[in-house]
PDB file of C-alpha atoms in Angstrom:
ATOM      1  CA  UNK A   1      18.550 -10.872  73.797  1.00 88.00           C
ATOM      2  CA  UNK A   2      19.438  -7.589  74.881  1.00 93.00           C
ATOM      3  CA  UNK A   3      17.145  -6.583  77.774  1.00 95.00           C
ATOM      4  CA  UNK A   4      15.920  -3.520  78.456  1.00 96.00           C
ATOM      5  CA  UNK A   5      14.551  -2.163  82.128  1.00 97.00           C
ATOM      6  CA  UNK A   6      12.771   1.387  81.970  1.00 97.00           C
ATOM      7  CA  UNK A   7      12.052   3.543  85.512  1.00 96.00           C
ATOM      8  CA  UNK A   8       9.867   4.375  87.079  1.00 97.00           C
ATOM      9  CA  UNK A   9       6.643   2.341  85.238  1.00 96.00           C
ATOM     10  CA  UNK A  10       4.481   5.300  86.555  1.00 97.00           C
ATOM     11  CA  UNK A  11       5.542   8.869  86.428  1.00 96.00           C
ATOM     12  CA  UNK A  12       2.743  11.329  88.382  1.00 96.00           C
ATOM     13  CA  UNK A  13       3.951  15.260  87.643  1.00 96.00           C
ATOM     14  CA  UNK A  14       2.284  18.397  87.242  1.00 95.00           C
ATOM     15  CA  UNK A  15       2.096  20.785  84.466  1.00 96.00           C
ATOM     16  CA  UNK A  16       5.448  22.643  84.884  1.00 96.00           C
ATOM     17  CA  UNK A  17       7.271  19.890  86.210  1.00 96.00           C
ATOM     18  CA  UNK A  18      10.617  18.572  84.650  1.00 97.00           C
ATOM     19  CA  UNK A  19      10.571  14.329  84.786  1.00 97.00           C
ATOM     20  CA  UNK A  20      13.121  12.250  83.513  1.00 98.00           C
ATOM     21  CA  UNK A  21      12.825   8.848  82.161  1.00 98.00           C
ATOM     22  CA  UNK A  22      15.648   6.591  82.706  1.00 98.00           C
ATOM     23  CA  UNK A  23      16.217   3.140  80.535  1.00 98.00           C
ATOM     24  CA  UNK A  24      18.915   0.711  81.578  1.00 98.00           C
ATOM     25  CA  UNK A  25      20.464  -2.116  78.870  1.00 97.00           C
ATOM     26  CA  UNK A  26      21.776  -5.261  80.022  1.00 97.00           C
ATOM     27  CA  UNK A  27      25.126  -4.504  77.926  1.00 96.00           C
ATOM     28  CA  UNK A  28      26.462  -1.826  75.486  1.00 96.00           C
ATOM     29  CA  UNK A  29      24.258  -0.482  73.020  1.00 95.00           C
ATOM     30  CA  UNK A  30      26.392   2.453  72.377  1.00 95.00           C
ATOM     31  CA  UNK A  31      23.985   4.978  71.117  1.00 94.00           C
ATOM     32  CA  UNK A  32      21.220   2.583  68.930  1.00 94.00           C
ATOM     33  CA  UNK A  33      17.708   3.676  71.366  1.00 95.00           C
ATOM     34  CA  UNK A  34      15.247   5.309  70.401  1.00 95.00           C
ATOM     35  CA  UNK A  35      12.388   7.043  72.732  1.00 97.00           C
ATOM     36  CA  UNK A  36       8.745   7.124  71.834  1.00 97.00           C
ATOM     37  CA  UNK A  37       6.099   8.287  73.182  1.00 97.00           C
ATOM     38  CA  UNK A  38       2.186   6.593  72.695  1.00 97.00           C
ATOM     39  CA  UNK A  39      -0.984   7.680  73.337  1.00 95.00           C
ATOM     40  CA  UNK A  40      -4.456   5.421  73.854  1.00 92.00           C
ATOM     41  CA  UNK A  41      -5.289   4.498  70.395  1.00 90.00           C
ATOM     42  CA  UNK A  42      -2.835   5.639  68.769  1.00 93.00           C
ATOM     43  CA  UNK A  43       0.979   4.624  66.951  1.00 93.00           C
ATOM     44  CA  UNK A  44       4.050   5.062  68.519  1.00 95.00           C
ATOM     45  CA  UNK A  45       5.537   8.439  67.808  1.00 95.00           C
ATOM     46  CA  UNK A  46       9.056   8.856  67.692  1.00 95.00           C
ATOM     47  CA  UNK A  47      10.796  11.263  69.720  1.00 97.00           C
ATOM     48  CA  UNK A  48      14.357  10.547  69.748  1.00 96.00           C
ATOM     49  CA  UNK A  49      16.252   8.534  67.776  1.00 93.00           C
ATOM     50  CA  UNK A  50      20.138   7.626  67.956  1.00 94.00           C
ATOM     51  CA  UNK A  51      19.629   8.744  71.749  1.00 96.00           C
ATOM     52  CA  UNK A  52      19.668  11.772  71.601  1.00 97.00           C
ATOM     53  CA  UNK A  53      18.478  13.489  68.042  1.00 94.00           C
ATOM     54  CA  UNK A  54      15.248  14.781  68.300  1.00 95.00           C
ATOM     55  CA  UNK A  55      12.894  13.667  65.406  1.00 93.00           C
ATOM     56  CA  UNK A  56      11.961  16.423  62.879  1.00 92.00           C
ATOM     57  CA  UNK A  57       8.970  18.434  64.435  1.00 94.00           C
ATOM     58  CA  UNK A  58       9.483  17.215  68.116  1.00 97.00           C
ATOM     59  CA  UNK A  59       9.422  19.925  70.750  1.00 97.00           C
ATOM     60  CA  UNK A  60      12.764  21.292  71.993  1.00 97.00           C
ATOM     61  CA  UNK A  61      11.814  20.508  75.608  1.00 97.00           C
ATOM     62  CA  UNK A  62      12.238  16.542  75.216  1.00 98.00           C
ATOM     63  CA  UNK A  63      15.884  15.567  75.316  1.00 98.00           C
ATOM     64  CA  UNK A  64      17.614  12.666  75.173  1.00 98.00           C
ATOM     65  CA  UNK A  65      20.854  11.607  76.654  1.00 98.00           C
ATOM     66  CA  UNK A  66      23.367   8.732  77.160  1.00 97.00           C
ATOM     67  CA  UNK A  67      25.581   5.977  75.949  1.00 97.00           C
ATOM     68  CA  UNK A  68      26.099   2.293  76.314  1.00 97.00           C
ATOM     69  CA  UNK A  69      23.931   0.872  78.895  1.00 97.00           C
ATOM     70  CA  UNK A  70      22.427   4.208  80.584  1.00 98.00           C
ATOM     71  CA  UNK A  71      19.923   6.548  79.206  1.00 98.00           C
ATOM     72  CA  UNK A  72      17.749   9.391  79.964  1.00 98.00           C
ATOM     73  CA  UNK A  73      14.585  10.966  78.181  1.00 98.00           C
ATOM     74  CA  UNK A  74      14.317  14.435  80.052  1.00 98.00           C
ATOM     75  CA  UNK A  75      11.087  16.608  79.412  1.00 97.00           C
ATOM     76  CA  UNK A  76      11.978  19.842  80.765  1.00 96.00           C
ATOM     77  CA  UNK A  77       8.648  21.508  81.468  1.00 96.00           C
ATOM     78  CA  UNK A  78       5.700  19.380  81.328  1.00 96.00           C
ATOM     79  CA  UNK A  79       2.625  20.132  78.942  1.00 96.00           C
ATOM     80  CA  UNK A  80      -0.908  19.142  79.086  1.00 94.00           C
ATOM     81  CA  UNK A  81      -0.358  17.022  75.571  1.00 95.00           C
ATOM     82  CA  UNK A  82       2.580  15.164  77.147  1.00 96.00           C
ATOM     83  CA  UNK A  83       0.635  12.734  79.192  1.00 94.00           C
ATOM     84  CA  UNK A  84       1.253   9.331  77.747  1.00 96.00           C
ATOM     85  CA  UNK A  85       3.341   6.712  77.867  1.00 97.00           C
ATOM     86  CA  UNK A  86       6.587   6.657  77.123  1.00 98.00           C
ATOM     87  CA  UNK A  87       8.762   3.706  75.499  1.00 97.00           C
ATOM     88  CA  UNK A  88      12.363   3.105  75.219  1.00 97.00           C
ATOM     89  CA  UNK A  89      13.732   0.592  72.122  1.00 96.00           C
ATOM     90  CA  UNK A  90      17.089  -0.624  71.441  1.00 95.00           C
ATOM     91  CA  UNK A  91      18.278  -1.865  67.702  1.00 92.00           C
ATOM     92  CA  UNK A  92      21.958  -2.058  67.997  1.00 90.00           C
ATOM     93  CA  UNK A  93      21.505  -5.745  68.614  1.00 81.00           C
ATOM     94  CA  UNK A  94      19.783  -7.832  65.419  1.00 86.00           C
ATOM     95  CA  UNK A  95      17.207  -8.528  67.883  1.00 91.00           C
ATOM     96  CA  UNK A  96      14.869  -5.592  68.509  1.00 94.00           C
ATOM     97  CA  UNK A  97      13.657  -5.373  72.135  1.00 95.00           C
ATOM     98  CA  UNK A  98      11.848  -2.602  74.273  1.00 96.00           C
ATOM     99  CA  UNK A  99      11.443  -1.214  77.691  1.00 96.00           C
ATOM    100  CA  UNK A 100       8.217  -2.056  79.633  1.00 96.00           C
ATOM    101  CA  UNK A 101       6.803   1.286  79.022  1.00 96.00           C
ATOM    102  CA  UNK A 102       6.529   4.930  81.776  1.00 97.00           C
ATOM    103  CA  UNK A 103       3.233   6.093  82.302  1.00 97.00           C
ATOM    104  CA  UNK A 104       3.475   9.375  82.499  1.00 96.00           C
ATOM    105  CA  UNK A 105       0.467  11.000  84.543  1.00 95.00           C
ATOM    106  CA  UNK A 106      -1.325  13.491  85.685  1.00 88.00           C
ATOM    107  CA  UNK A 107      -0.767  14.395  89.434  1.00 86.00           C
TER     108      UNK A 107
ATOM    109  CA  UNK B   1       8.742  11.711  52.501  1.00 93.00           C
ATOM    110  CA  UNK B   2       8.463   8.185  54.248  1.00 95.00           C
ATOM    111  CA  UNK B   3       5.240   6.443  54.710  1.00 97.00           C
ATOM    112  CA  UNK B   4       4.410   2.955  55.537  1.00 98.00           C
ATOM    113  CA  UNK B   5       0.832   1.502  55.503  1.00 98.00           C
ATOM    114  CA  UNK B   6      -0.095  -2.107  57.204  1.00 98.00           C
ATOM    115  CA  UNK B   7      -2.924  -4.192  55.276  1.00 98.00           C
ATOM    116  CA  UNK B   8      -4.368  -7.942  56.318  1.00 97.00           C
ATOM    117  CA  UNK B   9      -7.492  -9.142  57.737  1.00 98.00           C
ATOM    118  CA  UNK B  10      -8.967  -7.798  60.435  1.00 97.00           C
ATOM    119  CA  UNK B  11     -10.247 -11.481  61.877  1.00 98.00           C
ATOM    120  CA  UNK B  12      -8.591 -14.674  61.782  1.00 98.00           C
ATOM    121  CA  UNK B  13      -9.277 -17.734  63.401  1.00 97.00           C
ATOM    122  CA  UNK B  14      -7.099 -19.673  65.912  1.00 97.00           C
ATOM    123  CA  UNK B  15      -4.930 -22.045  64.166  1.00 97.00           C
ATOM    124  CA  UNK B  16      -5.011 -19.554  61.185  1.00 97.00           C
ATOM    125  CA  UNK B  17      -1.792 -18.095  59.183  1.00 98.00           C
ATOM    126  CA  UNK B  18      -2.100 -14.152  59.447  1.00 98.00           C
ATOM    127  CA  UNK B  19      -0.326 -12.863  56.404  1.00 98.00           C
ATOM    128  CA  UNK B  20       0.266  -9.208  56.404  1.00 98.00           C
ATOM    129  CA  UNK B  21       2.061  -6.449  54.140  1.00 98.00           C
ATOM    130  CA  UNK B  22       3.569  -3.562  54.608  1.00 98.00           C
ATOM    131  CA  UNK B  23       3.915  -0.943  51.292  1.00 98.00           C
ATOM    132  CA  UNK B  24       5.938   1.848  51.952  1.00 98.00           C
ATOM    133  CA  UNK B  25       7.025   4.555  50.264  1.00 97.00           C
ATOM    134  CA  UNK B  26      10.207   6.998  50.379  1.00 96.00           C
ATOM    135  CA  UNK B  27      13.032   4.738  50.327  1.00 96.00           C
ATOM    136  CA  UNK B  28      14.355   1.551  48.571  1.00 95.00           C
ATOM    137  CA  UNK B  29      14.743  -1.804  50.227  1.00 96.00           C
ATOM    138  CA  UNK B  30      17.610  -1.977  47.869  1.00 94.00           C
ATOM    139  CA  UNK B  31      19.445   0.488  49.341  1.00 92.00           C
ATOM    140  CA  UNK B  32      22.600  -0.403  51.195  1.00 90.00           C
ATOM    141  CA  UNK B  33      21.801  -0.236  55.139  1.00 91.00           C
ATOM    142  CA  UNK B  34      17.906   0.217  54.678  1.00 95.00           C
ATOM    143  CA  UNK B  35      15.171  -2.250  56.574  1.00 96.00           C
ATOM    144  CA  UNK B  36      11.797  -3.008  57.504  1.00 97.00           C
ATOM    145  CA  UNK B  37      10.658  -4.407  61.382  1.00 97.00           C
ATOM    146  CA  UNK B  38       7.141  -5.846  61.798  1.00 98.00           C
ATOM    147  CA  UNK B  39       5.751  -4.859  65.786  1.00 98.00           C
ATOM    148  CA  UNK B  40       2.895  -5.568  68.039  1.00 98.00           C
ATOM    149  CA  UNK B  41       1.224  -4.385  70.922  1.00 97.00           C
ATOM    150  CA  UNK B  42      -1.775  -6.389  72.314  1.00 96.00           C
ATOM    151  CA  UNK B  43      -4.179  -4.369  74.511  1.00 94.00           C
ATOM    152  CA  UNK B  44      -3.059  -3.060  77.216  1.00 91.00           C
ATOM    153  CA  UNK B  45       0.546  -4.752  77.093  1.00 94.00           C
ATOM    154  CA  UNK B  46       4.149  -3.349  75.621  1.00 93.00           C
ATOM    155  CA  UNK B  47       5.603  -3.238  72.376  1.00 95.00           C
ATOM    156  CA  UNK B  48       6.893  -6.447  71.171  1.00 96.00           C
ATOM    157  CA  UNK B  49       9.588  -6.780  67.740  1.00 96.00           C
ATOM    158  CA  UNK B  50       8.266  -9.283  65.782  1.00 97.00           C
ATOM    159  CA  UNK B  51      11.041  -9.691  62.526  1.00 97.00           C
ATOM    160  CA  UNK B  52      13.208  -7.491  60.360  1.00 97.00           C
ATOM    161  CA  UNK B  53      14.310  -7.740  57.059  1.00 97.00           C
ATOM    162  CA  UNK B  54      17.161  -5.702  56.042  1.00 96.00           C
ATOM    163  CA  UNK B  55      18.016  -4.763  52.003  1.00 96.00           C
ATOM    164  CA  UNK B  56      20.438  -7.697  51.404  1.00 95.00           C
ATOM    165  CA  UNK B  57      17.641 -10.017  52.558  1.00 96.00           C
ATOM    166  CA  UNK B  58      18.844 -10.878  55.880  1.00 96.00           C
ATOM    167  CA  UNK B  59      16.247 -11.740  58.386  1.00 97.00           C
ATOM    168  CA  UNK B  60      15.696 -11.629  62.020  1.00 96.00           C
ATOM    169  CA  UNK B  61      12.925 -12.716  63.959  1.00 97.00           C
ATOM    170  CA  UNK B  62      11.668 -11.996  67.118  1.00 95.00           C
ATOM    171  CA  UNK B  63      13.406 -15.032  69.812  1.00 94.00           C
ATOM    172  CA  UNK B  64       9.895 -16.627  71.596  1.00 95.00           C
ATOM    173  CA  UNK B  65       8.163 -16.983  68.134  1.00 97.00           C
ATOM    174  CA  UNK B  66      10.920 -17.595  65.257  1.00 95.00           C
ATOM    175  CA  UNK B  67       8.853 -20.747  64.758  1.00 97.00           C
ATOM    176  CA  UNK B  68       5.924 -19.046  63.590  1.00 98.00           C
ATOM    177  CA  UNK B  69       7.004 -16.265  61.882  1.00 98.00           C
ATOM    178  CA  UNK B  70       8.381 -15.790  58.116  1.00 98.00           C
ATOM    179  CA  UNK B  71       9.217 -12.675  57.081  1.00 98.00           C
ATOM    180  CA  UNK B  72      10.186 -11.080  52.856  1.00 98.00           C
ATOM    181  CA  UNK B  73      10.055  -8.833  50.874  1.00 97.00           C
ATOM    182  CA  UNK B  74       9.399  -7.775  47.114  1.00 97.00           C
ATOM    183  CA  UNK B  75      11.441  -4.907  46.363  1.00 96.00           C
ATOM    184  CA  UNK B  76      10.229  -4.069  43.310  1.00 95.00           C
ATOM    185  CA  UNK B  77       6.463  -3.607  44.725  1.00 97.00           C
ATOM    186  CA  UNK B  78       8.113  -1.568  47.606  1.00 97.00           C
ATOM    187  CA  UNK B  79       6.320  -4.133  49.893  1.00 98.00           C
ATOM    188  CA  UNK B  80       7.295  -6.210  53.326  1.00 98.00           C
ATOM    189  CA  UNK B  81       5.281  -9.669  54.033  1.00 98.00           C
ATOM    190  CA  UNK B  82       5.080 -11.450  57.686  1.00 98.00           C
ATOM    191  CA  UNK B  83       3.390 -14.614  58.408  1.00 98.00           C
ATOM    192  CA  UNK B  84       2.549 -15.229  61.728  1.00 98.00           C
ATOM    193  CA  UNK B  85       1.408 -19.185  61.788  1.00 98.00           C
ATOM    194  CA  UNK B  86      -0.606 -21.488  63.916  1.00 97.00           C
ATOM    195  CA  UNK B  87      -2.786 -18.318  65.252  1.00 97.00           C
ATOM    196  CA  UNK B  88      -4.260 -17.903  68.722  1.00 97.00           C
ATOM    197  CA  UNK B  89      -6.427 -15.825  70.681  1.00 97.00           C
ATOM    198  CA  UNK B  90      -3.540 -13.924  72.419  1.00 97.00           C
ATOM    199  CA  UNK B  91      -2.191 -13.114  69.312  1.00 98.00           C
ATOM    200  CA  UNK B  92      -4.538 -10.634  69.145  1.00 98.00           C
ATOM    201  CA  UNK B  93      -2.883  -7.012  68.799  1.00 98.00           C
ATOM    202  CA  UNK B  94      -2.572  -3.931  66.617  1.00 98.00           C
ATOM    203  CA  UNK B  95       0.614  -5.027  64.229  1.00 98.00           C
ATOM    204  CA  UNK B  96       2.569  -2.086  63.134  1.00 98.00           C
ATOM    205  CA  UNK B  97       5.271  -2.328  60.418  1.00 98.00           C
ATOM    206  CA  UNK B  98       8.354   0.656  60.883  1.00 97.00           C
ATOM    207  CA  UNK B  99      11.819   1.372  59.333  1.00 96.00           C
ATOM    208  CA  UNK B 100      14.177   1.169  62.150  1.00 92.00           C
ATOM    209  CA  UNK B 101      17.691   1.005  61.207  1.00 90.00           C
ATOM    210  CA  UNK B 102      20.816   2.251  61.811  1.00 86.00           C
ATOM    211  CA  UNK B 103      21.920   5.486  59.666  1.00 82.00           C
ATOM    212  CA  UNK B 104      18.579   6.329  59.244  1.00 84.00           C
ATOM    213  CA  UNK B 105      15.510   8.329  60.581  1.00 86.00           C
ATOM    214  CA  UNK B 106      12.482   5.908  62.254  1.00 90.00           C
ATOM    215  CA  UNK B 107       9.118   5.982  60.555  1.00 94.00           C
ATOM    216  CA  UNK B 108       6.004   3.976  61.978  1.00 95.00           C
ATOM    217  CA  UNK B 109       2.884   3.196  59.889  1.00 97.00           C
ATOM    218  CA  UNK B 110      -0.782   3.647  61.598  1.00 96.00           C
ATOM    219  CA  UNK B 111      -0.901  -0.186  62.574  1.00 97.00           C
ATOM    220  CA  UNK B 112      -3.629  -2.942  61.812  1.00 98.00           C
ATOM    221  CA  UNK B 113      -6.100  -4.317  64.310  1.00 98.00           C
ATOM    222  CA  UNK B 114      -5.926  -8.381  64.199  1.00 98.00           C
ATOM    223  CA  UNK B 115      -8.263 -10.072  66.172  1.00 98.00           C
ATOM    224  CA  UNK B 116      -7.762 -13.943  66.716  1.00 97.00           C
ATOM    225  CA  UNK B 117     -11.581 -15.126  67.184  1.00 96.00           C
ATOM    226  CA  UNK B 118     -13.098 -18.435  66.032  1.00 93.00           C
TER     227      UNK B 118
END
């Protein structure tokens, strides 16, 4: 199974602040991840899929880069609503796997 | 427009099978290149990929629990079935079925609370 190793695990920013996610695969995935973002109670939402195309509707300040092993989710000026946590997920391989998960908090 | 919707029980007791379905709506699992994943998160913990089933019936399932998991589909119902056998306590998770695939846009459904209780 592909593995898949997101950093940091927590993320403490301010309002204002631009963070950037970073999720590592343990080979080539060319550009099969997708980026998600989950709050308490609630279903995944998708952000980015394909690495870097931003689902319909998605704010313009999340952006995804990357290819083959390294990638980066980038939010370039932190919002109130953007405190979550954050998931990476690869599906080039048949076997679907994800990163641990970034919580992304409130400093 | 692309929804999917989970639907089971919301209890099962250990040693149970959990059978769930997923109906969706806004594509064809008889479409070239098309598929359905079944996910779960327990409290507190990550996501986890369960299975897949892809539109020419090929299946994929999830490494640690390919022994306990079945996974099909009736195309003609627009629906997606997992079985999860043998049921324990920390099987206990919201299970969430999504179309993840290649070529294609991602769509989640809301997820459905199991809890694994004698």
């Amino acid at each position: 199974d592909i593995q898949m190793t997101q950093s940091p695990s927590t993320l403490s920013a301010s309002v204002g602040d631009r963070v950037t996610i970073t999720c590592r695969a343990s080979q080539s995935i060319s550009n099969w991840l997708a980026w998600y973002q989950q709050k308490p109670g609630k279903a995944p939402k998708v952000l980015i899929y394909k690495a870097s195309t931003l689902e319909s509707g998605v704010p313009a300040r999340f952006s995804g880069s990357g290819s083959g092993t390294e990638f980066t989710l980038t939010i370039s000026s932190l919002q109130p609503d953007d405190f979550a946590t954050y998931y990476c997920q690869q599906y080039k391989n048949d076997l679907y796997t994800f990163g641990q998960g970034t919580n992304l908090e409130i400093k | 427009q692309v929804t999917l919707r989970e639907s089971g029980p919301a209890v099962v007791k250990p040693t149970q099978t959990l059978t769930l379905t997923c109906t969706f709506s806004g594509f064809s699992l008889s479409t070239g290149a098309m598929c359905v994943s079944w996910l779960r998160q327990s409290p507190g913990k990550a996501l986890e990929w369960l299975a897949r089933i892809d539109w020419d019936d090929d299946k994929y399932y999830n490494t640690s629990l390919k022994t306990r998991l079945s996974i099909s589909k009736d195309t003609s119902k627009n629906q997606v079935v997992l079985t999860l056998a043998n049921m324990d306590p920390v099987d206990t998770a919201t299970y969430y079925c999504a179309r993840i695939c290649r070529f294609s846009s991602v769509h989640w459904g809301q997820g459905t609370l199991v809890i694994v209780s004698s």
